[in-house]
XYZ file of C-alpha atoms in Angstrom:
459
model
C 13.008 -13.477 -66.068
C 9.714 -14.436 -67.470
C 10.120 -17.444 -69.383
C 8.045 -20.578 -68.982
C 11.360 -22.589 -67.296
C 11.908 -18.983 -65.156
C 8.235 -19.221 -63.896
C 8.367 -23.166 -63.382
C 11.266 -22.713 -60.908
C 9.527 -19.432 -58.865
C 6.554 -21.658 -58.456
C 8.502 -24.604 -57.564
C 10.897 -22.606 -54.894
C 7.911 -21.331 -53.664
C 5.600 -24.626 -52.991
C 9.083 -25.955 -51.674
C 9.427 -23.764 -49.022
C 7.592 -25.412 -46.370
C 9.597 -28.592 -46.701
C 12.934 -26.495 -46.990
C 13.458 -26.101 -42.802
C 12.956 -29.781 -41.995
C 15.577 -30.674 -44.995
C 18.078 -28.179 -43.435
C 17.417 -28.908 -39.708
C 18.169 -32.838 -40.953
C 21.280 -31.616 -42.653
C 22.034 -29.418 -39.606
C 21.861 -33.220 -37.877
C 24.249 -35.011 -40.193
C 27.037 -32.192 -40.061
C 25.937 -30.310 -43.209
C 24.819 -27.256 -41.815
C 25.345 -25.464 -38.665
C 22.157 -25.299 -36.360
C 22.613 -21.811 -35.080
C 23.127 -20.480 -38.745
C 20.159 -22.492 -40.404
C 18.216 -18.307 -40.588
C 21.188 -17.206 -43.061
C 20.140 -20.135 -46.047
C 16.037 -18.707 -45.141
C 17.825 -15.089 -46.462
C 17.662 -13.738 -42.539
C 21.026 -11.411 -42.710
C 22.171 -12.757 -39.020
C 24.445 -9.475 -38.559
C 23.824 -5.414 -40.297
C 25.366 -4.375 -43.796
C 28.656 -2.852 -43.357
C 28.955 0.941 -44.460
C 30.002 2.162 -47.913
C 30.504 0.070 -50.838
C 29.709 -3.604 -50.389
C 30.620 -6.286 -53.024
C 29.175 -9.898 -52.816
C 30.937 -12.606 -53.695
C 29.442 -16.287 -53.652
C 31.591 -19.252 -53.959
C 29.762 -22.625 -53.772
C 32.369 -24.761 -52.035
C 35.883 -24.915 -51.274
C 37.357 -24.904 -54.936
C 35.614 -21.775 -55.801
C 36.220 -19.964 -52.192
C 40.042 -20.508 -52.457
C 40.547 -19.774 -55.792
C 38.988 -15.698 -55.187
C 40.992 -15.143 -52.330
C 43.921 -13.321 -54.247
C 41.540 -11.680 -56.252
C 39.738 -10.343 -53.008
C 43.404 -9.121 -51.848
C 43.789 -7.445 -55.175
C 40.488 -5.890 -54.882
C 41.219 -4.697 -51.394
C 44.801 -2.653 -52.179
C 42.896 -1.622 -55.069
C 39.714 -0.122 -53.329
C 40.670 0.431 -49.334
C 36.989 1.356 -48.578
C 35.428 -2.058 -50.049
C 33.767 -4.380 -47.696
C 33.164 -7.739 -49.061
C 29.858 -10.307 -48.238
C 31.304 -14.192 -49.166
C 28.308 -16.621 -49.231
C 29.013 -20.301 -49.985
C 26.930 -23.372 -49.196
C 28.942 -25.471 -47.786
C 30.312 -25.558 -44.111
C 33.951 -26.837 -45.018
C 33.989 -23.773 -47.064
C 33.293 -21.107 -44.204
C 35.946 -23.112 -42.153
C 38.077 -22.675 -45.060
C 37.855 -19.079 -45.594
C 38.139 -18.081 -41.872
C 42.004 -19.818 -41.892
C 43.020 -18.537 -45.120
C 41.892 -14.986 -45.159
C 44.927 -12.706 -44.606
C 44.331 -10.609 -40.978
C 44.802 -7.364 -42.497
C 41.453 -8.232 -44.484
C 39.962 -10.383 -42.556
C 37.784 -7.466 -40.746
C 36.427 -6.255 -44.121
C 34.714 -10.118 -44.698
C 31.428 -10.780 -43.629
C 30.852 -14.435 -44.398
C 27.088 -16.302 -44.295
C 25.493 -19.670 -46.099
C 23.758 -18.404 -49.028
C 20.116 -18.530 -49.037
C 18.266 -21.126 -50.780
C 16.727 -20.149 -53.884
C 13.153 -19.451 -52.269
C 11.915 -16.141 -54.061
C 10.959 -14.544 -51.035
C 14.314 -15.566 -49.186
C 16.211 -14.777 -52.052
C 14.589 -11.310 -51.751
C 15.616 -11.303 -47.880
C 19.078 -11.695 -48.298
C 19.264 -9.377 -51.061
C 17.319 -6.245 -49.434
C 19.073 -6.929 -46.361
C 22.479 -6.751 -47.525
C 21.928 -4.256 -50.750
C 25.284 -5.365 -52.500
C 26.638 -2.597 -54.693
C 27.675 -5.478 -57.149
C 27.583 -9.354 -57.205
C 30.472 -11.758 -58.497
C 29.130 -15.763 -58.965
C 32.059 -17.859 -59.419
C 32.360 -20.727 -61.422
C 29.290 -22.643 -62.478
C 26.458 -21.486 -59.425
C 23.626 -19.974 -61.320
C 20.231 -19.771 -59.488
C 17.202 -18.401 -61.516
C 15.669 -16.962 -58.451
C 18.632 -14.952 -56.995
C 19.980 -13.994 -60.123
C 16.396 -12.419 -61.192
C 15.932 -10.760 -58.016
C 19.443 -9.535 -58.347
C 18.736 -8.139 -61.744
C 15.433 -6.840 -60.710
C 17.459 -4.472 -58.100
C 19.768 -3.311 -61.099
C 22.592 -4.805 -59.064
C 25.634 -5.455 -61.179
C 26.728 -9.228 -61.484
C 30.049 -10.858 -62.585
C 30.411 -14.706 -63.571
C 34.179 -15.219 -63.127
C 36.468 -18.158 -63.492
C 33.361 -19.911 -65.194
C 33.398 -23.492 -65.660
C 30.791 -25.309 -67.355
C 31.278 -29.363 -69.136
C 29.898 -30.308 -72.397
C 27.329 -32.545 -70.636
C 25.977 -29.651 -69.008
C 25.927 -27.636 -72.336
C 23.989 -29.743 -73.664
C 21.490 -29.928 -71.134
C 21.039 -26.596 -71.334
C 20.643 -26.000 -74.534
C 18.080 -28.749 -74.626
C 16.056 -28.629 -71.542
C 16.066 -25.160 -71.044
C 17.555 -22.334 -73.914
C 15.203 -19.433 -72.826
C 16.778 -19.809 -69.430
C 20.440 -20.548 -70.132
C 19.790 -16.608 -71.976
C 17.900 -15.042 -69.392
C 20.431 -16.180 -66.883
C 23.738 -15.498 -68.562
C 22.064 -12.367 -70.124
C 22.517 -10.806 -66.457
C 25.926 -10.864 -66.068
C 27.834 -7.851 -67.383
C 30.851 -9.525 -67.329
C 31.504 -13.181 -67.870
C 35.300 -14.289 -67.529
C 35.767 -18.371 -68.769
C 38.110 -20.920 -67.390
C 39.193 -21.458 -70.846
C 38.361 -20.764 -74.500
C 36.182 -24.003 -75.021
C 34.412 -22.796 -71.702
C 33.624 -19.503 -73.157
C 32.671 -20.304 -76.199
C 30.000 -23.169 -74.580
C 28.623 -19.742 -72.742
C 28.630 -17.605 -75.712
C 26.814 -20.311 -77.520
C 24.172 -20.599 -74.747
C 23.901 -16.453 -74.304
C 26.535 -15.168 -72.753
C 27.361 -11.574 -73.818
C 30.739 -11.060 -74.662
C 32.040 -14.256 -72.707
C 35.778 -14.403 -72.902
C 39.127 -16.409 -71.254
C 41.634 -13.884 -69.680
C 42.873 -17.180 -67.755
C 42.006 -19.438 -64.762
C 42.198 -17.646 -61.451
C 42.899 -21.324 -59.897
C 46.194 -21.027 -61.504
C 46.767 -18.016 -59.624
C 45.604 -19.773 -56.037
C 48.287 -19.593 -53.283
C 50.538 -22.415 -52.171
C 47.814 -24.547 -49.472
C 49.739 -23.198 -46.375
C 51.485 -25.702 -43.735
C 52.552 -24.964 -39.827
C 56.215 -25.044 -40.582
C 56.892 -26.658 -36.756
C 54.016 -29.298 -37.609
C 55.971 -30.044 -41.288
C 59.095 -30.677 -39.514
C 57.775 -32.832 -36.907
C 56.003 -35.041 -39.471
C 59.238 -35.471 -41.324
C 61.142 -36.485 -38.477
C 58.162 -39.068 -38.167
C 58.650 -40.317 -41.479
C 62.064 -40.327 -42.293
C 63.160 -42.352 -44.497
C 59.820 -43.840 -45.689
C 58.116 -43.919 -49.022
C 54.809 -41.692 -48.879
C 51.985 -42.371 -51.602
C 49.437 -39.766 -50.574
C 45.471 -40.181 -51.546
C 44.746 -36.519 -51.620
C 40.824 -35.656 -51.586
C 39.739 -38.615 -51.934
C 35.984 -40.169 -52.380
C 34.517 -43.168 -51.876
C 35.978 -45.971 -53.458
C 38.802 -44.499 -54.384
C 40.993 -45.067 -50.415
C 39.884 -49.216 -51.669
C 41.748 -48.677 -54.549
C 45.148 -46.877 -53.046
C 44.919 -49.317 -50.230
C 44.767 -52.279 -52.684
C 47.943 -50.262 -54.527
C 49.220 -49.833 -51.230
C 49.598 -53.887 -50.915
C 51.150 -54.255 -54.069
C 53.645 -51.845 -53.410
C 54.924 -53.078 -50.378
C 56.679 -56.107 -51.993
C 59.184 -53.634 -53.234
C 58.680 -51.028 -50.726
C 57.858 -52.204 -47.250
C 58.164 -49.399 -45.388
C 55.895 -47.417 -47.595
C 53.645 -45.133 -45.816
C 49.788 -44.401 -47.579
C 48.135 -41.619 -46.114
C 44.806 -41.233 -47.203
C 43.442 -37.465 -47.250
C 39.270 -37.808 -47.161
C 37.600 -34.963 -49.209
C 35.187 -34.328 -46.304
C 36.771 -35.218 -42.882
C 33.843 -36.648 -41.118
C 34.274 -40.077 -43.269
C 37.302 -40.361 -41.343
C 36.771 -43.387 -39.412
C 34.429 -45.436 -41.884
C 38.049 -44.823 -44.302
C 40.029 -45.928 -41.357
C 38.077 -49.090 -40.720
C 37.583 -50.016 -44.444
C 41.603 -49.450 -44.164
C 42.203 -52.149 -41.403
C 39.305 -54.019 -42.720
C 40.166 -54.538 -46.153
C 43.871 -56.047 -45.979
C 42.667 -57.959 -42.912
C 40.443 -59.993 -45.215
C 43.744 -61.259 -47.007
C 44.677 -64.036 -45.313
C 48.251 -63.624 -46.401
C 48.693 -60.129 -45.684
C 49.146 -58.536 -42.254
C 46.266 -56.405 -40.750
C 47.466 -52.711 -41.765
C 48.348 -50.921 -39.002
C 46.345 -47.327 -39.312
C 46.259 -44.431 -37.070
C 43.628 -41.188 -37.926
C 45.044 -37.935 -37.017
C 41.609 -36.474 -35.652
C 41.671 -39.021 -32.931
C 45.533 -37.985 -32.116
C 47.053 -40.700 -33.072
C 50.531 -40.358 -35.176
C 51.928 -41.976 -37.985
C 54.571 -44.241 -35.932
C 57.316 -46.619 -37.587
C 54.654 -49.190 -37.335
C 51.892 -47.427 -39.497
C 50.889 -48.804 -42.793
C 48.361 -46.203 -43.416
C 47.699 -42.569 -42.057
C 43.849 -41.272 -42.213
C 44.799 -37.564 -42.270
C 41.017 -36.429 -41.859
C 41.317 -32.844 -40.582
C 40.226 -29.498 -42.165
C 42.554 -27.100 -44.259
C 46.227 -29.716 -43.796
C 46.375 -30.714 -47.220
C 49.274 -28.564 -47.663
C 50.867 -30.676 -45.267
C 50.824 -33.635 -46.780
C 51.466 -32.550 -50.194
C 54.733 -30.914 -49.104
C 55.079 -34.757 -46.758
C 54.729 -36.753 -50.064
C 56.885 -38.686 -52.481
C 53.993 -38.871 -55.111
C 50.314 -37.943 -54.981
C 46.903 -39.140 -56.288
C 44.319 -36.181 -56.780
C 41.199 -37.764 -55.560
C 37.861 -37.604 -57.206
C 39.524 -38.984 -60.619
C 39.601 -42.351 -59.976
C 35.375 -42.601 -59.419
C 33.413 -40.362 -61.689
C 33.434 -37.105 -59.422
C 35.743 -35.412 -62.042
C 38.227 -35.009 -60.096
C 39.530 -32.506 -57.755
C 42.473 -29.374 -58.151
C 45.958 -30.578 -59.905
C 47.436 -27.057 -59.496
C 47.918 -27.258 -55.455
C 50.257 -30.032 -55.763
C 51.321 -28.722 -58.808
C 52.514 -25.712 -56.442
C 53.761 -27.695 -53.914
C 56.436 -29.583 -55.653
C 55.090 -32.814 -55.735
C 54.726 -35.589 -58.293
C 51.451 -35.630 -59.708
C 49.432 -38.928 -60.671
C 45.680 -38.625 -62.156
C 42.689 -41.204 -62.685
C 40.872 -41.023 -65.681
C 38.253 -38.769 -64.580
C 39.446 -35.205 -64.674
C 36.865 -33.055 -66.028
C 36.347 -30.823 -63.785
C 39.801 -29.392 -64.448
C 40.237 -30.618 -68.178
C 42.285 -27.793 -69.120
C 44.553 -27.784 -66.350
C 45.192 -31.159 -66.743
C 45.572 -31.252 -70.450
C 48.356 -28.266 -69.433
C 50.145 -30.930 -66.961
C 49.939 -33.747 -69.772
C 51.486 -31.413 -72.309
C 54.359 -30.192 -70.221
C 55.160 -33.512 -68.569
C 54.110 -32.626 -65.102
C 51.488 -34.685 -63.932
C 50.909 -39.023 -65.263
C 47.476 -39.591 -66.329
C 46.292 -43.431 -65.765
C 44.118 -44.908 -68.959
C 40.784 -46.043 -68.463
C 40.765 -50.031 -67.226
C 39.516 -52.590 -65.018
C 42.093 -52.457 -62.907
C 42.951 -49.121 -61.754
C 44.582 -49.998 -58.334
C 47.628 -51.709 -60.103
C 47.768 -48.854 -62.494
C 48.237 -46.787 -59.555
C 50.438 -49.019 -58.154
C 52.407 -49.023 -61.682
C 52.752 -45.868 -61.951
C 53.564 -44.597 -58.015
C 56.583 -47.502 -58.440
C 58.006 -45.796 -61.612
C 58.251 -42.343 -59.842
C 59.444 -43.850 -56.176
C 62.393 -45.620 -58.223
C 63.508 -42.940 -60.825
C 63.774 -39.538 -58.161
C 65.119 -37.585 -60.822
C 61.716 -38.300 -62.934
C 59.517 -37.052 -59.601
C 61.739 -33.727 -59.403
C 61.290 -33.033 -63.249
C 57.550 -33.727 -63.349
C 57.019 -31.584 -60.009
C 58.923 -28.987 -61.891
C 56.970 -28.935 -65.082
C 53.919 -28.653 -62.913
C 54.886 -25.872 -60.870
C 55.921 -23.728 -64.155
C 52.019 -24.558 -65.475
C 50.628 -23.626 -61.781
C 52.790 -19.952 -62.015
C 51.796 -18.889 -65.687
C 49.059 -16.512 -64.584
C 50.135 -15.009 -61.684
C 48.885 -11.860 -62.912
C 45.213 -12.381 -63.215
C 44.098 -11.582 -60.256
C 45.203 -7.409 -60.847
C 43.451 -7.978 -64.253
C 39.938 -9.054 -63.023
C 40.210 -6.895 -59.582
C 40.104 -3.951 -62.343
C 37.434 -5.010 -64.555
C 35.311 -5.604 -61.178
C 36.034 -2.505 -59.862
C 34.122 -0.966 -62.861
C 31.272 -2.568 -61.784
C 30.948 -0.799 -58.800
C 29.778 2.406 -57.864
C 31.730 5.732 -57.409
C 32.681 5.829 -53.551
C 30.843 8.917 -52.963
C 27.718 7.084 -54.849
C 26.164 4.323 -51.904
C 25.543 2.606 -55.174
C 22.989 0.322 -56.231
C 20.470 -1.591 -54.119
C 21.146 1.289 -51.327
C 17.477 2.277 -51.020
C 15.126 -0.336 -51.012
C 11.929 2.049 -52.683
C 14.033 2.261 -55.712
C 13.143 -1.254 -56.770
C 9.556 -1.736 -55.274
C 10.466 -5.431 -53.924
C 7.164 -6.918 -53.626
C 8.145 -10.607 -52.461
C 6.161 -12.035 -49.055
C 7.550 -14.576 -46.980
């Protein structure tokens, strides 16, 4: 890549690099990074390549790590000899992926942080592990990895793509030479949806196209069964609103819809689900903080699960802020808010309540996932609330018109698990088109022997 944008980012990754270790050990510090692993995002390989054919996958975060993992299973049956390398950049992720990977492929998974996009680290990682192809999922595109990439003649994917008008635009403003050189080096590029691919084709994808959305084909978010039970006997008989990834600002608004709510339910239970655990306790104390301010209203009585506490005939509100239980709480729940929708984050998955049989209410901020939720809408499986100043009795509103009509929840949770099933399919159908990509198994494949591509990049 040898534009004047392409060049501007090499020079900038490179003057960066300096600064780059005291920004990660400070991350490292606040719980964003994991001090013993801080080598893997400088490219150091922490661990030797795995024989035979080796296909990369990176996943940014926890959306794009969970919705590969059937495709990875399909890819495994298909090819038994492929090892896979995962990289992601976020720690929740690589928690994530240890729990949900299936232990009959589980040994062919190498996981590590992907490197920052530091040419010479970038170069690192890549002549370390010599991937036989690469698969980028979802919107992750780094100038620096994907030109050393192409500079090795490694294959790349983009799958599942996702990438908002705003950020069209941007592109195709701020940077057009770019946008092409970086889309230009992906052999295959598989869209979300049709709008999606035709943003990409616009910008330079070749041949982008929409088979589907692999998120659709995501397993059910698994639940101990014994744990389940036991938090049913807990709450039996109780109203449940859940808050389900939620960030901040939004647990102020489902605790304000929580208060409402009681006058007709009193024994309603709220448990709030944080998107990223370690807020936890600043949720539970804005939670017994907020209604305490009312002089007319009761402290709430709130108990956190990661300090052991349960959600007793006295609790007003459950902080459920552990890793990888969402599935719990989905399956615990009388209705459900999908976080990040009701602040401008865009909000976060429909489909694994959607899976889970549960009633599905939305803020107004959803694009992240417009076309699943514009699916929902259409069949009646999920209740969007409107834009407004006053989106805690909305919530309210709406939660008290599917806790009084059960035969509404049941229909909506069915509409939404026929939308979350459509594709269940796609996973075979991009496993094969991958597989192309690859090598012959008798062929070590590309990016095997460092001399063939003459990487000249210095730390």
């Amino acid at each position: 890549m040898t534009g004047p944008a392409a060049l501007l980012w090499r020079t900038a990754g490179t003057l960066a690099a300096p600064l780059l270790p005291l920004y990660l050990r400070r991350r490292a510090r606040a719980g964003h990074e994991i001090a013993e692993r801080l080598g893997e995002r400088r490219g150091c390989a922490g661990g030797a390549r795995p024989p035979g054919r080796l296909l990369w996958i990176h996943a940014a975060s926890v959306g794009e790590t969970l919705s590969v993992l059937r495709l990875m299973d399909a890819l495994a049956a298909r090819l038994p000899d492929l090892a896979f390398l995962v990289t992601t950049g976020t720690v929740t992720s690589a928690g994530l992926l240890a729990e949900r990977l299936r232990p009959a492929l589980a040994p062919r998974v190498r996981h590590r942080f992907a490197p920052l996009d530091v040419p010479a680290w970038v170069a690192r990682f890549l002549d370390a592990w010599r991937p036989d192809a690469g698969v980028f999922v979802e919107s992750e595109l780094w100038p620096n990895l994907i030109a050393a990439a192409r500079r090795r003649d490694i294959p790349l994917a983009l799958v599942n793509a996702r990438l908002s008008p705003r950020s069209a635009r941007l592109w195709a403003r701020g940077a057009p030479g770019l946008a092409r050189e970086l889309l230009g080096a992906f052999r295959l590029v598989l869209a979300q949806s049709d709008e999606v691919a035709r943003r990409l084709a616009a910008l330079g994808a070749p041949r982008a196209a929409c088979w589907g959305n692999l998120k659709y084909a995501a397993d059910p978010l698994p639940a101990d069964p014994a744990e389940l039970e036991r938090l049913r006997g807990l709450t039996a008989g109780r109203e449940i609103l859940l808050a389900a990834s939620t960030h901040p600002g939004e647990e102020a608004l489902a605790l304000v819809a929580h208060r409402r709510l009681t006058a007709i339910y009193p024994r309603l239970l709220t448990i709030l689900v944080p998107r990223h655990p370690q807020r936890g306790e600043a949720v539970a104390l804005e939670a017994d903080g907020l209604v305490g301010r009312h002089a007319e209203a009761p402290r709430l009585r709130v108990a956190r699960r990661a300090a052991g506490q349960e959600p007793g005939p006295a609790t007003a509100v459950y902080v459920a802020d552990t890793l990888g239980e969402l599935g719990l709480f989905y399956r615990l729940a009388s209705v459900a808010l999908v976080g990040g929708s009701l602040v401008p984050h865009g909000g976060q998955n429909p489909l694994e309540p959607a899976r889970l049989g549960c009633p599905i209410l939305l803020g107004p901020h959803t694009w992240n996932f417009a076309e699943p939720v514009e699916r929902l809408l259409a069949a009646g499986g999920a209740v969007q609330l409107a834009p407004g100043p006053d989106l805690a009795a909305a919530l309210a509103r709406e939660a008290a018109a599917v806790l009084r009509e059960p035969r509404r929840g049941q229909a909506m949770a069915a509409a939404a698990a026929a939308v979350a099933a459509d594709q269940a399919g796609l996973p075979d159908r991009v496993a094969e088109a991958l597989a192309e990509l690859l090598p012959p198994r008798a062929d070590r494949g590309a990016g095997q022997t460092l001399a063939a591509h003459g990487t000249t990049e210095k730390d």
